[in-house]
PDB file of C-alpha atoms in Angstrom:
ATOM      1  CA  MET A   1       6.796 -75.237 -26.021  1.00 56.00           C
ATOM      2  CA  ALA A   2       9.826 -77.568 -25.792  1.00 73.00           C
ATOM      3  CA  PHE A   3      12.011 -78.009 -28.712  1.00 90.00           C
ATOM      4  CA  PHE A   4      11.372 -81.645 -28.899  1.00 96.00           C
ATOM      5  CA  ILE A   5       7.929 -83.443 -28.862  1.00 96.00           C
ATOM      6  CA  PRO A   6       7.039 -85.430 -25.614  1.00 96.00           C
ATOM      7  CA  ASP A   7       6.497 -88.911 -26.917  1.00 97.00           C
ATOM      8  CA  GLU A   8       4.160 -91.430 -24.879  1.00 97.00           C
ATOM      9  CA  SER A   9       6.310 -94.556 -25.732  1.00 97.00           C
ATOM     10  CA  LEU A  10       9.369 -92.999 -24.667  1.00 98.00           C
ATOM     11  CA  GLN A  11       7.855 -91.744 -21.550  1.00 98.00           C
ATOM     12  CA  LYS A  12       6.715 -95.143 -20.552  1.00 98.00           C
ATOM     13  CA  VAL A  13      10.252 -96.475 -21.088  1.00 98.00           C
ATOM     14  CA  GLY A  14      11.689 -93.661 -19.220  1.00 98.00           C
ATOM     15  CA  GLU A  15       9.418 -93.924 -16.216  1.00 98.00           C
ATOM     16  CA  GLU A  16      10.134 -97.753 -16.175  1.00 98.00           C
ATOM     17  CA  ILE A  17      13.959 -97.089 -16.252  1.00 98.00           C
ATOM     18  CA  LEU A  18      13.701 -94.412 -13.354  1.00 98.00           C
ATOM     19  CA  ASN A  19      11.553 -96.671 -11.215  1.00 98.00           C
ATOM     20  CA  ASN A  20      14.187 -99.567 -11.978  1.00 98.00           C
ATOM     21  CA  THR A  21      16.672 -97.019 -10.741  1.00 98.00           C
ATOM     22  CA  TRP A  22      14.987 -95.935  -7.541  1.00 98.00           C
ATOM     23  CA  GLN A  23      14.551 -99.728  -6.664  1.00 98.00           C
ATOM     24  CA  ARG A  24      18.277-100.509  -7.225  1.00 98.00           C
ATOM     25  CA  PHE A  25      19.630 -97.417  -5.469  1.00 98.00           C
ATOM     26  CA  PRO A  26      17.443 -96.555  -2.357  1.00 97.00           C
ATOM     27  CA  SER A  27      19.682 -93.660  -1.670  1.00 96.00           C
ATOM     28  CA  LEU A  28      18.371 -91.891  -4.855  1.00 98.00           C
ATOM     29  CA  ALA A  29      15.421 -89.807  -4.055  1.00 98.00           C
ATOM     30  CA  LYS A  30      12.865 -88.882  -6.849  1.00 97.00           C
ATOM     31  CA  ASN A  31      13.973 -85.154  -6.440  1.00 97.00           C
ATOM     32  CA  GLN A  32      17.719 -86.026  -6.827  1.00 98.00           C
ATOM     33  CA  VAL A  33      17.494 -86.946 -10.427  1.00 98.00           C
ATOM     34  CA  ALA A  34      16.579 -85.274 -13.719  1.00 98.00           C
ATOM     35  CA  LEU A  35      16.797 -86.564 -17.196  1.00 98.00           C
ATOM     36  CA  THR A  36      16.082 -85.437 -20.851  1.00 98.00           C
ATOM     37  CA  TRP A  37      16.400 -88.145 -23.543  1.00 98.00           C
ATOM     38  CA  LEU A  38      15.946 -87.340 -27.299  1.00 98.00           C
ATOM     39  CA  VAL A  39      15.491 -90.128 -29.842  1.00 98.00           C
ATOM     40  CA  TYR A  40      16.640 -89.212 -33.521  1.00 97.00           C
ATOM     41  CA  ASP A  41      14.398 -91.066 -36.021  1.00 94.00           C
ATOM     42  CA  GLU A  42      15.345 -91.653 -39.636  1.00 91.00           C
ATOM     43  CA  PRO A  43      16.369 -89.761 -41.613  1.00 89.00           C
ATOM     44  CA  ILE A  44      18.894 -88.618 -38.617  1.00 89.00           C
ATOM     45  CA  ILE A  45      19.418 -84.872 -39.105  1.00 91.00           C
ATOM     46  CA  VAL A  46      22.407 -84.584 -36.693  1.00 92.00           C
ATOM     47  CA  ASN A  47      26.055 -85.189 -37.085  1.00 91.00           C
ATOM     48  CA  THR A  48      25.782 -84.429 -40.940  1.00 90.00           C
ATOM     49  CA  GLY A  49      28.745 -81.987 -40.971  1.00 84.00           C
ATOM     50  CA  GLY A  50      26.086 -79.106 -40.755  1.00 82.00           C
ATOM     51  CA  ALA A  51      24.307 -80.149 -44.104  1.00 85.00           C
ATOM     52  CA  LEU A  52      21.060 -78.378 -42.930  1.00 89.00           C
ATOM     53  CA  SER A  53      20.583 -74.704 -42.590  1.00 92.00           C
ATOM     54  CA  VAL A  54      19.559 -73.168 -39.207  1.00 93.00           C
ATOM     55  CA  ASP A  55      15.892 -72.508 -40.126  1.00 92.00           C
ATOM     56  CA  GLU A  56      15.531 -75.894 -41.629  1.00 93.00           C
ATOM     57  CA  PHE A  57      17.346 -77.802 -38.823  1.00 93.00           C
ATOM     58  CA  TRP A  58      14.903 -76.220 -36.156  1.00 93.00           C
ATOM     59  CA  ARG A  59      11.947 -76.975 -38.263  1.00 92.00           C
ATOM     60  CA  HIS A  60      12.557 -80.821 -37.737  1.00 91.00           C
ATOM     61  CA  SER A  61      10.734 -82.434 -34.808  1.00 87.00           C
ATOM     62  CA  ILE A  62      12.496 -84.529 -32.509  1.00 96.00           C
ATOM     63  CA  ARG A  63      10.870 -87.146 -30.124  1.00 97.00           C
ATOM     64  CA  GLY A  64      11.878 -86.970 -26.539  1.00 98.00           C
ATOM     65  CA  TYR A  65      11.071 -87.680 -22.702  1.00 98.00           C
ATOM     66  CA  SER A  66      12.130 -85.446 -19.901  1.00 98.00           C
ATOM     67  CA  TYR A  67      11.805 -86.119 -16.108  1.00 98.00           C
ATOM     68  CA  ARG A  68      12.442 -82.869 -14.214  1.00 98.00           C
ATOM     69  CA  GLY A  69      13.888 -81.401 -17.280  1.00 97.00           C
ATOM     70  CA  ASP A  70      13.210 -77.744 -16.414  1.00 96.00           C
ATOM     71  CA  GLU A  71      14.592 -78.003 -12.776  1.00 97.00           C
ATOM     72  CA  ASN A  72      17.630 -75.656 -12.327  1.00 97.00           C
ATOM     73  CA  LEU A  73      20.423 -77.638 -10.582  1.00 97.00           C
ATOM     74  CA  TYR A  74      24.294 -77.129 -10.197  1.00 97.00           C
ATOM     75  CA  PRO A  75      25.904 -78.383 -13.470  1.00 98.00           C
ATOM     76  CA  ALA A  76      29.532 -78.748 -12.218  1.00 97.00           C
ATOM     77  CA  SER A  77      31.764 -79.083 -15.251  1.00 97.00           C
ATOM     78  CA  VAL A  78      28.917 -79.561 -17.789  1.00 98.00           C
ATOM     79  CA  VAL A  79      28.697 -75.638 -17.971  1.00 98.00           C
ATOM     80  CA  LYS A  80      32.028 -75.884 -19.882  1.00 98.00           C
ATOM     81  CA  LEU A  81      29.854 -76.924 -22.788  1.00 98.00           C
ATOM     82  CA  PHE A  82      28.384 -73.357 -22.533  1.00 98.00           C
ATOM     83  CA  TYR A  83      31.558 -71.844 -22.630  1.00 98.00           C
ATOM     84  CA  LEU A  84      32.739 -73.864 -25.427  1.00 98.00           C
ATOM     85  CA  VAL A  85      29.949 -72.624 -27.762  1.00 98.00           C
ATOM     86  CA  ALA A  86      30.399 -68.843 -26.607  1.00 98.00           C
ATOM     87  CA  ILE A  87      34.148 -68.879 -27.050  1.00 98.00           C
ATOM     88  CA  LYS A  88      33.922 -70.278 -30.649  1.00 98.00           C
ATOM     89  CA  ASP A  89      31.186 -67.603 -31.119  1.00 98.00           C
ATOM     90  CA  TRP A  90      33.563 -64.905 -30.016  1.00 98.00           C
ATOM     91  CA  ILE A  91      36.409 -66.141 -32.196  1.00 98.00           C
ATOM     92  CA  GLU A  92      34.382 -66.444 -35.087  1.00 97.00           C
ATOM     93  CA  THR A  93      32.885 -63.090 -34.952  1.00 97.00           C
ATOM     94  CA  GLY A  94      36.333 -61.377 -34.139  1.00 97.00           C
ATOM     95  CA  MET A  95      35.259 -60.586 -30.526  1.00 97.00           C
ATOM     96  CA  VAL A  96      38.385 -62.232 -29.538  1.00 97.00           C
ATOM     97  CA  GLU A  97      41.583 -63.431 -31.413  1.00 97.00           C
ATOM     98  CA  SER A  98      42.449 -66.959 -31.314  1.00 97.00           C
ATOM     99  CA  SER A  99      45.947 -68.154 -30.382  1.00 97.00           C
ATOM    100  CA  SER A 100      47.691 -71.404 -29.605  1.00 98.00           C
ATOM    101  CA  GLU A 101      47.303 -70.826 -25.884  1.00 98.00           C
ATOM    102  CA  LEU A 102      43.679 -70.104 -26.012  1.00 98.00           C
ATOM    103  CA  GLU A 103      43.144 -73.197 -28.265  1.00 98.00           C
ATOM    104  CA  ARG A 104      45.251 -75.217 -25.799  1.00 98.00           C
ATOM    105  CA  ALA A 105      42.878 -73.962 -22.777  1.00 98.00           C
ATOM    106  CA  ILE A 106      39.576 -74.701 -25.120  1.00 98.00           C
ATOM    107  CA  ARG A 107      40.876 -78.162 -25.622  1.00 98.00           C
ATOM    108  CA  ASP A 108      41.906 -78.920 -21.984  1.00 97.00           C
ATOM    109  CA  MET A 109      38.507 -77.331 -20.803  1.00 98.00           C
ATOM    110  CA  ILE A 110      36.590 -80.226 -22.589  1.00 97.00           C
ATOM    111  CA  VAL A 111      38.804 -83.042 -23.016  1.00 95.00           C
ATOM    112  CA  GLU A 112      40.529 -83.079 -19.699  1.00 94.00           C
ATOM    113  CA  SER A 113      37.753 -81.037 -17.858  1.00 95.00           C
ATOM    114  CA  SER A 114      40.582 -78.708 -16.529  1.00 96.00           C
ATOM    115  CA  ASN A 115      39.146 -75.947 -14.170  1.00 97.00           C
ATOM    116  CA  ASP A 116      42.478 -74.026 -14.726  1.00 97.00           C
ATOM    117  CA  ALA A 117      41.968 -74.044 -18.258  1.00 98.00           C
ATOM    118  CA  THR A 118      38.254 -73.029 -18.073  1.00 98.00           C
ATOM    119  CA  SER A 119      39.534 -69.948 -15.849  1.00 98.00           C
ATOM    120  CA  LEU A 120      41.367 -68.665 -18.771  1.00 98.00           C
ATOM    121  CA  VAL A 121      38.571 -69.318 -21.295  1.00 98.00           C
ATOM    122  CA  VAL A 122      36.199 -67.326 -18.839  1.00 98.00           C
ATOM    123  CA  ASP A 123      38.778 -64.343 -18.634  1.00 98.00           C
ATOM    124  CA  VAL A 124      38.800 -64.139 -22.441  1.00 98.00           C
ATOM    125  CA  LEU A 125      35.114 -64.459 -22.773  1.00 98.00           C
ATOM    126  CA  THR A 126      34.427 -61.755 -20.308  1.00 98.00           C
ATOM    127  CA  GLY A 127      37.432 -59.552 -20.159  1.00 97.00           C
ATOM    128  CA  THR A 128      37.514 -60.028 -16.341  1.00 98.00           C
ATOM    129  CA  THR A 129      40.204 -61.617 -14.157  1.00 98.00           C
ATOM    130  CA  SER A 130      39.893 -63.236 -10.725  1.00 98.00           C
ATOM    131  CA  GLY A 131      41.684 -61.439  -7.836  1.00 98.00           C
ATOM    132  CA  PRO A 132      41.254 -59.589  -4.490  1.00 98.00           C
ATOM    133  CA  GLU A 133      37.797 -58.379  -3.300  1.00 98.00           C
ATOM    134  CA  LEU A 134      36.736 -55.107  -4.982  1.00 98.00           C
ATOM    135  CA  THR A 135      35.037 -51.945  -3.509  1.00 98.00           C
ATOM    136  CA  ILE A 136      31.294 -51.550  -4.563  1.00 97.00           C
ATOM    137  CA  ALA A 137      31.769 -49.471  -7.942  1.00 98.00           C
ATOM    138  CA  PRO A 138      34.421 -51.496  -9.560  1.00 98.00           C
ATOM    139  CA  PHE A 139      32.856 -54.613  -8.310  1.00 98.00           C
ATOM    140  CA  GLN A 140      29.611 -53.788 -10.054  1.00 98.00           C
ATOM    141  CA  THR A 141      31.641 -52.987 -13.456  1.00 98.00           C
ATOM    142  CA  TRP A 142      33.452 -56.274 -12.902  1.00 98.00           C
ATOM    143  CA  ALA A 143      30.169 -58.181 -12.396  1.00 98.00           C
ATOM    144  CA  TYR A 144      28.428 -56.631 -15.376  1.00 98.00           C
ATOM    145  CA  GLN A 145      31.264 -57.734 -17.504  1.00 98.00           C
ATOM    146  CA  ARG A 146      31.357 -61.162 -16.074  1.00 98.00           C
ATOM    147  CA  ASN A 147      27.595 -61.648 -16.780  1.00 98.00           C
ATOM    148  CA  ILE A 148      28.413 -61.294 -20.711  1.00 98.00           C
ATOM    149  CA  VAL A 149      27.863 -64.912 -21.413  1.00 98.00           C
ATOM    150  CA  ASN A 150      24.441 -64.946 -19.672  1.00 98.00           C
ATOM    151  CA  ARG A 151      23.425 -62.075 -22.067  1.00 98.00           C
ATOM    152  CA  TYR A 152      24.584 -64.003 -25.161  1.00 98.00           C
ATOM    153  CA  TYR A 153      22.301 -67.056 -24.229  1.00 98.00           C
ATOM    154  CA  GLN A 154      19.389 -64.814 -23.404  1.00 98.00           C
ATOM    155  CA  SER A 155      19.833 -63.296 -26.877  1.00 97.00           C
ATOM    156  CA  LEU A 156      19.073 -66.685 -28.492  1.00 96.00           C
ATOM    157  CA  GLY A 157      15.603 -66.606 -27.365  1.00 95.00           C
ATOM    158  CA  TRP A 158      15.312 -70.169 -26.392  1.00 96.00           C
ATOM    159  CA  GLU A 159      12.559 -70.984 -23.797  1.00 95.00           C
ATOM    160  CA  GLU A 160      15.014 -73.459 -22.134  1.00 96.00           C
ATOM    161  CA  LEU A 161      17.769 -70.775 -21.410  1.00 97.00           C
ATOM    162  CA  GLN A 162      15.416 -68.362 -19.681  1.00 95.00           C
ATOM    163  CA  THR A 163      16.274 -69.300 -16.054  1.00 96.00           C
ATOM    164  CA  ILE A 164      19.816 -70.477 -16.582  1.00 98.00           C
ATOM    165  CA  ASN A 165      23.081 -68.947 -14.872  1.00 98.00           C
ATOM    166  CA  VAL A 166      26.391 -69.473 -16.621  1.00 98.00           C
ATOM    167  CA  ASN A 167      28.546 -66.851 -15.131  1.00 98.00           C
ATOM    168  CA  GLN A 168      30.926 -68.558 -12.715  1.00 98.00           C
ATOM    169  CA  LYS A 169      34.160 -70.309 -13.028  1.00 98.00           C
ATOM    170  CA  THR A 170      34.591 -73.921 -11.964  1.00 98.00           C
ATOM    171  CA  TRP A 171      36.902 -74.680  -9.055  1.00 95.00           C
ATOM    172  CA  GLY A 172      38.708 -77.331  -7.182  1.00 91.00           C
ATOM    173  CA  ASP A 173      38.729 -75.799  -3.711  1.00 90.00           C
ATOM    174  CA  GLY A 174      36.133 -72.935  -4.437  1.00 93.00           C
ATOM    175  CA  PRO A 175      36.127 -69.263  -5.047  1.00 97.00           C
ATOM    176  CA  TYR A 176      38.171 -66.666  -3.294  1.00 97.00           C
ATOM    177  CA  GLY A 177      38.243 -62.894  -3.396  1.00 98.00           C
ATOM    178  CA  ARG A 178      35.910 -61.144  -5.846  1.00 98.00           C
ATOM    179  CA  GLU A 179      34.819 -64.553  -7.221  1.00 98.00           C
ATOM    180  CA  ARG A 180      33.518 -65.470  -3.695  1.00 98.00           C
ATOM    181  CA  MET A 181      31.726 -62.049  -3.693  1.00 97.00           C
ATOM    182  CA  TYR A 182      30.204 -62.697  -6.933  1.00 98.00           C
ATOM    183  CA  VAL A 183      28.973 -66.121  -6.277  1.00 98.00           C
ATOM    184  CA  GLY A 184      26.928 -64.688  -3.214  1.00 97.00           C
ATOM    185  CA  GLU A 185      27.007 -65.092   0.638  1.00 95.00           C
ATOM    186  CA  ASN A 186      24.677 -68.172   0.041  1.00 96.00           C
ATOM    187  CA  LEU A 187      25.909 -69.237  -3.157  1.00 95.00           C
ATOM    188  CA  GLU A 188      22.770 -67.653  -4.861  1.00 97.00           C
ATOM    189  CA  ASN A 189      24.495 -66.691  -8.017  1.00 98.00           C
ATOM    190  CA  ARG A 190      26.109 -70.056  -8.587  1.00 97.00           C
ATOM    191  CA  ASN A 191      25.836 -71.774 -11.950  1.00 98.00           C
ATOM    192  CA  ARG A 192      22.245 -73.312 -12.849  1.00 98.00           C
ATOM    193  CA  LEU A 193      21.447 -75.310 -15.713  1.00 98.00           C
ATOM    194  CA  THR A 194      18.403 -77.781 -16.475  1.00 98.00           C
ATOM    195  CA  THR A 195      18.937 -80.972 -18.446  1.00 98.00           C
ATOM    196  CA  SER A 196      16.618 -79.609 -21.269  1.00 97.00           C
ATOM    197  CA  ALA A 197      18.771 -76.471 -21.616  1.00 98.00           C
ATOM    198  CA  ILE A 198      21.927 -78.636 -21.839  1.00 98.00           C
ATOM    199  CA  THR A 199      20.223 -81.041 -24.310  1.00 98.00           C
ATOM    200  CA  ARG A 200      19.108 -78.348 -26.572  1.00 98.00           C
ATOM    201  CA  LEU A 201      22.715 -76.716 -26.680  1.00 98.00           C
ATOM    202  CA  PHE A 202      24.337 -80.150 -27.354  1.00 98.00           C
ATOM    203  CA  HIS A 203      21.583 -81.072 -30.013  1.00 97.00           C
ATOM    204  CA  SER A 204      22.605 -77.601 -31.902  1.00 97.00           C
ATOM    205  CA  ILE A 205      26.268 -78.654 -31.830  1.00 97.00           C
ATOM    206  CA  VAL A 206      25.624 -82.203 -33.068  1.00 97.00           C
ATOM    207  CA  GLY A 207      23.203 -80.690 -35.610  1.00 96.00           C
ATOM    208  CA  GLY A 208      26.067 -78.358 -36.894  1.00 96.00           C
ATOM    209  CA  VAL A 209      24.151 -75.108 -36.261  1.00 96.00           C
ATOM    210  CA  ALA A 210      25.943 -73.987 -33.030  1.00 97.00           C
ATOM    211  CA  VAL A 211      27.859 -70.944 -34.286  1.00 97.00           C
ATOM    212  CA  SER A 212      28.593 -72.346 -37.729  1.00 96.00           C
ATOM    213  CA  PRO A 213      29.151 -75.978 -39.323  1.00 96.00           C
ATOM    214  CA  GLU A 214      32.913 -75.513 -38.920  1.00 96.00           C
ATOM    215  CA  ALA A 215      32.677 -74.608 -35.327  1.00 97.00           C
ATOM    216  CA  SER A 216      30.233 -77.240 -34.540  1.00 97.00           C
ATOM    217  CA  GLN A 217      32.569 -79.935 -36.340  1.00 97.00           C
ATOM    218  CA  ALA A 218      35.663 -78.593 -34.148  1.00 97.00           C
ATOM    219  CA  MET A 219      33.459 -78.731 -31.010  1.00 98.00           C
ATOM    220  CA  MET A 220      32.288 -82.362 -31.770  1.00 98.00           C
ATOM    221  CA  ALA A 221      36.038 -83.469 -32.314  1.00 97.00           C
ATOM    222  CA  LEU A 222      36.585 -82.139 -28.648  1.00 98.00           C
ATOM    223  CA  LEU A 223      33.708 -83.923 -27.184  1.00 98.00           C
ATOM    224  CA  GLN A 224      34.262 -87.353 -28.823  1.00 96.00           C
ATOM    225  CA  ARG A 225      35.236 -89.975 -26.226  1.00 96.00           C
ATOM    226  CA  ASP A 226      36.623 -93.541 -26.412  1.00 91.00           C
ATOM    227  CA  VAL A 227      33.696 -96.031 -25.270  1.00 88.00           C
ATOM    228  CA  ASN A 228      36.498 -98.777 -24.493  1.00 83.00           C
ATOM    229  CA  GLN A 229      38.050 -96.529 -21.723  1.00 74.00           C
ATOM    230  CA  LYS A 230      35.802 -98.360 -19.140  1.00 70.00           C
ATOM    231  CA  VAL A 231      38.616 -98.766 -16.631  1.00 67.00           C
ATOM    232  CA  LEU A 232      40.599 -95.861 -15.066  1.00 63.00           C
ATOM    233  CA  ALA A 233      44.208 -95.646 -15.664  1.00 69.00           C
ATOM    234  CA  PRO A 234      46.784 -95.558 -12.791  1.00 66.00           C
ATOM    235  CA  ASN A 235      46.340 -92.205 -11.129  1.00 66.00           C
ATOM    236  CA  GLU A 236      43.659 -91.164 -13.161  1.00 64.00           C
ATOM    237  CA  GLU A 237      40.550 -89.932 -11.105  1.00 70.00           C
ATOM    238  CA  GLU A 238      37.908 -89.474 -13.898  1.00 74.00           C
ATOM    239  CA  ASN A 239      38.032 -90.150 -17.828  1.00 77.00           C
ATOM    240  CA  GLN A 240      34.505 -88.880 -18.453  1.00 90.00           C
ATOM    241  CA  VAL A 241      33.494 -92.547 -19.345  1.00 91.00           C
ATOM    242  CA  ASN A 242      33.968 -94.841 -16.447  1.00 89.00           C
ATOM    243  CA  GLY A 243      31.278 -94.165 -13.968  1.00 93.00           C
ATOM    244  CA  PHE A 244      29.301 -92.031 -16.316  1.00 95.00           C
ATOM    245  CA  LEU A 245      26.774 -92.642 -19.146  1.00 96.00           C
ATOM    246  CA  GLY A 246      29.330 -93.831 -21.684  1.00 95.00           C
ATOM    247  CA  GLU A 247      30.481 -96.873 -19.463  1.00 94.00           C
ATOM    248  CA  ALA A 248      27.381 -98.742 -20.540  1.00 95.00           C
ATOM    249  CA  LEU A 249      28.105 -98.683 -24.183  1.00 95.00           C
ATOM    250  CA  SER A 250      29.381-101.393 -26.479  1.00 93.00           C
ATOM    251  CA  LYS A 251      32.349-101.558 -28.616  1.00 91.00           C
ATOM    252  CA  GLY A 252      31.357-100.130 -31.962  1.00 93.00           C
ATOM    253  CA  ASP A 253      29.093 -97.563 -30.229  1.00 96.00           C
ATOM    254  CA  ARG A 254      30.173 -93.817 -30.644  1.00 97.00           C
ATOM    255  CA  LEU A 255      30.120 -91.373 -27.946  1.00 97.00           C
ATOM    256  CA  TRP A 256      30.363 -87.527 -27.575  1.00 98.00           C
ATOM    257  CA  SER A 257      30.013 -86.149 -24.194  1.00 97.00           C
ATOM    258  CA  LYS A 258      30.543 -83.778 -21.365  1.00 97.00           C
ATOM    259  CA  ALA A 259      30.511 -84.925 -17.700  1.00 97.00           C
ATOM    260  CA  GLY A 260      30.685 -83.390 -14.449  1.00 96.00           C
ATOM    261  CA  TRP A 261      31.034 -84.264 -10.859  1.00 95.00           C
ATOM    262  CA  THR A 262      31.490 -82.857  -7.300  1.00 94.00           C
ATOM    263  CA  SER A 263      31.108 -83.970  -3.840  1.00 94.00           C
ATOM    264  CA  LYS A 264      27.289 -83.434  -4.158  1.00 96.00           C
ATOM    265  CA  VAL A 265      26.532 -83.952  -7.863  1.00 97.00           C
ATOM    266  CA  ARG A 266      27.230 -86.445 -10.688  1.00 97.00           C
ATOM    267  CA  LEU A 267      26.078 -85.706 -14.268  1.00 97.00           C
ATOM    268  CA  ASP A 268      26.664 -86.538 -17.849  1.00 98.00           C
ATOM    269  CA  SER A 269      25.427 -85.158 -21.197  1.00 98.00           C
ATOM    270  CA  THR A 270      25.845 -87.388 -24.236  1.00 98.00           C
ATOM    271  CA  TYR A 271      25.172 -87.843 -27.744  1.00 98.00           C
ATOM    272  CA  ILE A 272      25.400 -91.601 -28.834  1.00 97.00           C
ATOM    273  CA  GLU A 273      25.378 -93.347 -32.151  1.00 97.00           C
ATOM    274  CA  LYS A 274      24.720 -97.093 -31.691  1.00 97.00           C
ATOM    275  CA  SER A 275      26.625 -99.798 -33.740  1.00 95.00           C
ATOM    276  CA  ASN A 276      23.106-100.501 -35.462  1.00 94.00           C
ATOM    277  CA  GLY A 277      22.881 -96.990 -36.675  1.00 94.00           C
ATOM    278  CA  LYS A 278      20.338 -95.481 -34.084  1.00 96.00           C
ATOM    279  CA  ALA A 279      21.225 -92.139 -32.469  1.00 97.00           C
ATOM    280  CA  TYR A 280      20.049 -90.605 -29.219  1.00 98.00           C
ATOM    281  CA  HIS A 281      20.919 -87.835 -26.859  1.00 98.00           C
ATOM    282  CA  LEU A 282      20.826 -88.588 -23.116  1.00 98.00           C
ATOM    283  CA  THR A 283      21.400 -85.968 -20.088  1.00 98.00           C
ATOM    284  CA  VAL A 284      21.295 -87.224 -16.517  1.00 98.00           C
ATOM    285  CA  PHE A 285      21.804 -85.281 -13.440  1.00 98.00           C
ATOM    286  CA  THR A 286      22.059 -86.946  -9.887  1.00 98.00           C
ATOM    287  CA  GLU A 287      22.347 -85.043  -6.764  1.00 97.00           C
ATOM    288  CA  GLY A 288      23.348 -85.887  -2.999  1.00 97.00           C
ATOM    289  CA  ALA A 289      26.591 -86.695  -1.494  1.00 96.00           C
ATOM    290  CA  GLU A 290      26.189 -90.492  -1.316  1.00 97.00           C
ATOM    291  CA  ASN A 291      24.749 -90.476  -5.039  1.00 97.00           C
ATOM    292  CA  SER A 292      27.586 -88.413  -6.329  1.00 96.00           C
ATOM    293  CA  GLN A 293      30.251 -90.948  -5.049  1.00 95.00           C
ATOM    294  CA  ASN A 294      28.144 -93.679  -6.637  1.00 96.00           C
ATOM    295  CA  ARG A 295      29.679 -94.789  -9.937  1.00 94.00           C
ATOM    296  CA  GLU A 296      26.980 -97.301 -10.820  1.00 96.00           C
ATOM    297  CA  ILE A 297      23.973 -95.043 -11.229  1.00 98.00           C
ATOM    298  CA  LEU A 298      24.528 -93.407 -14.490  1.00 98.00           C
ATOM    299  CA  PRO A 299      25.791 -96.399 -16.189  1.00 97.00           C
ATOM    300  CA  PHE A 300      22.760 -98.288 -14.983  1.00 98.00           C
ATOM    301  CA  ILE A 301      20.358 -95.711 -16.263  1.00 98.00           C
ATOM    302  CA  SER A 302      22.488 -95.655 -19.548  1.00 98.00           C
ATOM    303  CA  SER A 303      22.546 -99.393 -19.915  1.00 97.00           C
ATOM    304  CA  GLN A 304      18.700 -99.598 -20.098  1.00 98.00           C
ATOM    305  CA  ILE A 305      18.318 -96.881 -22.599  1.00 98.00           C
ATOM    306  CA  SER A 306      21.147 -98.465 -24.592  1.00 97.00           C
ATOM    307  CA  GLN A 307      19.476-101.803 -24.701  1.00 97.00           C
ATOM    308  CA  PHE A 308      15.962-100.092 -25.667  1.00 97.00           C
ATOM    309  CA  MET A 309      17.981 -98.416 -28.635  1.00 97.00           C
ATOM    310  CA  GLU A 310      19.134-101.883 -29.884  1.00 92.00           C
ATOM    311  CA  HIS A 311      15.781-102.795 -30.844  1.00 84.00           C
TER     312      HIS A 311
END
């Protein structure tokens, strides 16, 4: 049972948008894209500063549409959303102590999508560190510790989280030493997420029920983007707006997002408030080397949904 209600009218629009996308971008195969889209009808229950209790929040039904929303795909930097919620929970429950350095790393992990910052956050979350290869017994202990974030998400009991894997750091060049051991010879232990799992977690943050209303508000502040950043600054490779879903938005729209990209995937998860007051969530994955380098696919999908939400 999905946390949202599949909606026939949204499905019709979603399928039309995907068909337009496949026609416009022949390199994008039907199994190289996944999408989850939620529409918040009035009264909008999210981004209210945590006005609803947890039980009340989850009782509200949301309309949605999903295409391959349960397919496990490599999430690149979007996994940082999961580390963000976990570290906020660890701090709030006293499992770890906050510090200016940890807060700097949390900020840079989300705002700048820094892999180095993420490395520190994962170390703090798990009590593990990267380093040389380990012999079997110490490695098994290390691996159990590293897997604590997965155990945390499994404890939530959400159907969408049953098959995910969030126990690997994000890399520029790739893992070495014990990290290479842990990801597996054939990368079988690499991070895995679905668009629906990401959407539900993001939905809980926007709803003010991820960890606590205060923690959710702090996370929203980190995730907010400037929709006017549509051109990359000199020497800027990515800004999580240009080439992603936020690029299609208009002045006056508001955007909260976490994007990811590698040489083989390009993806983005967004919560959007249109200038007309309508609100929706959109998560889109694309796979394939040619598609990951294409900065037009995600804005093309986003533009069509944005136009639909203007009516």
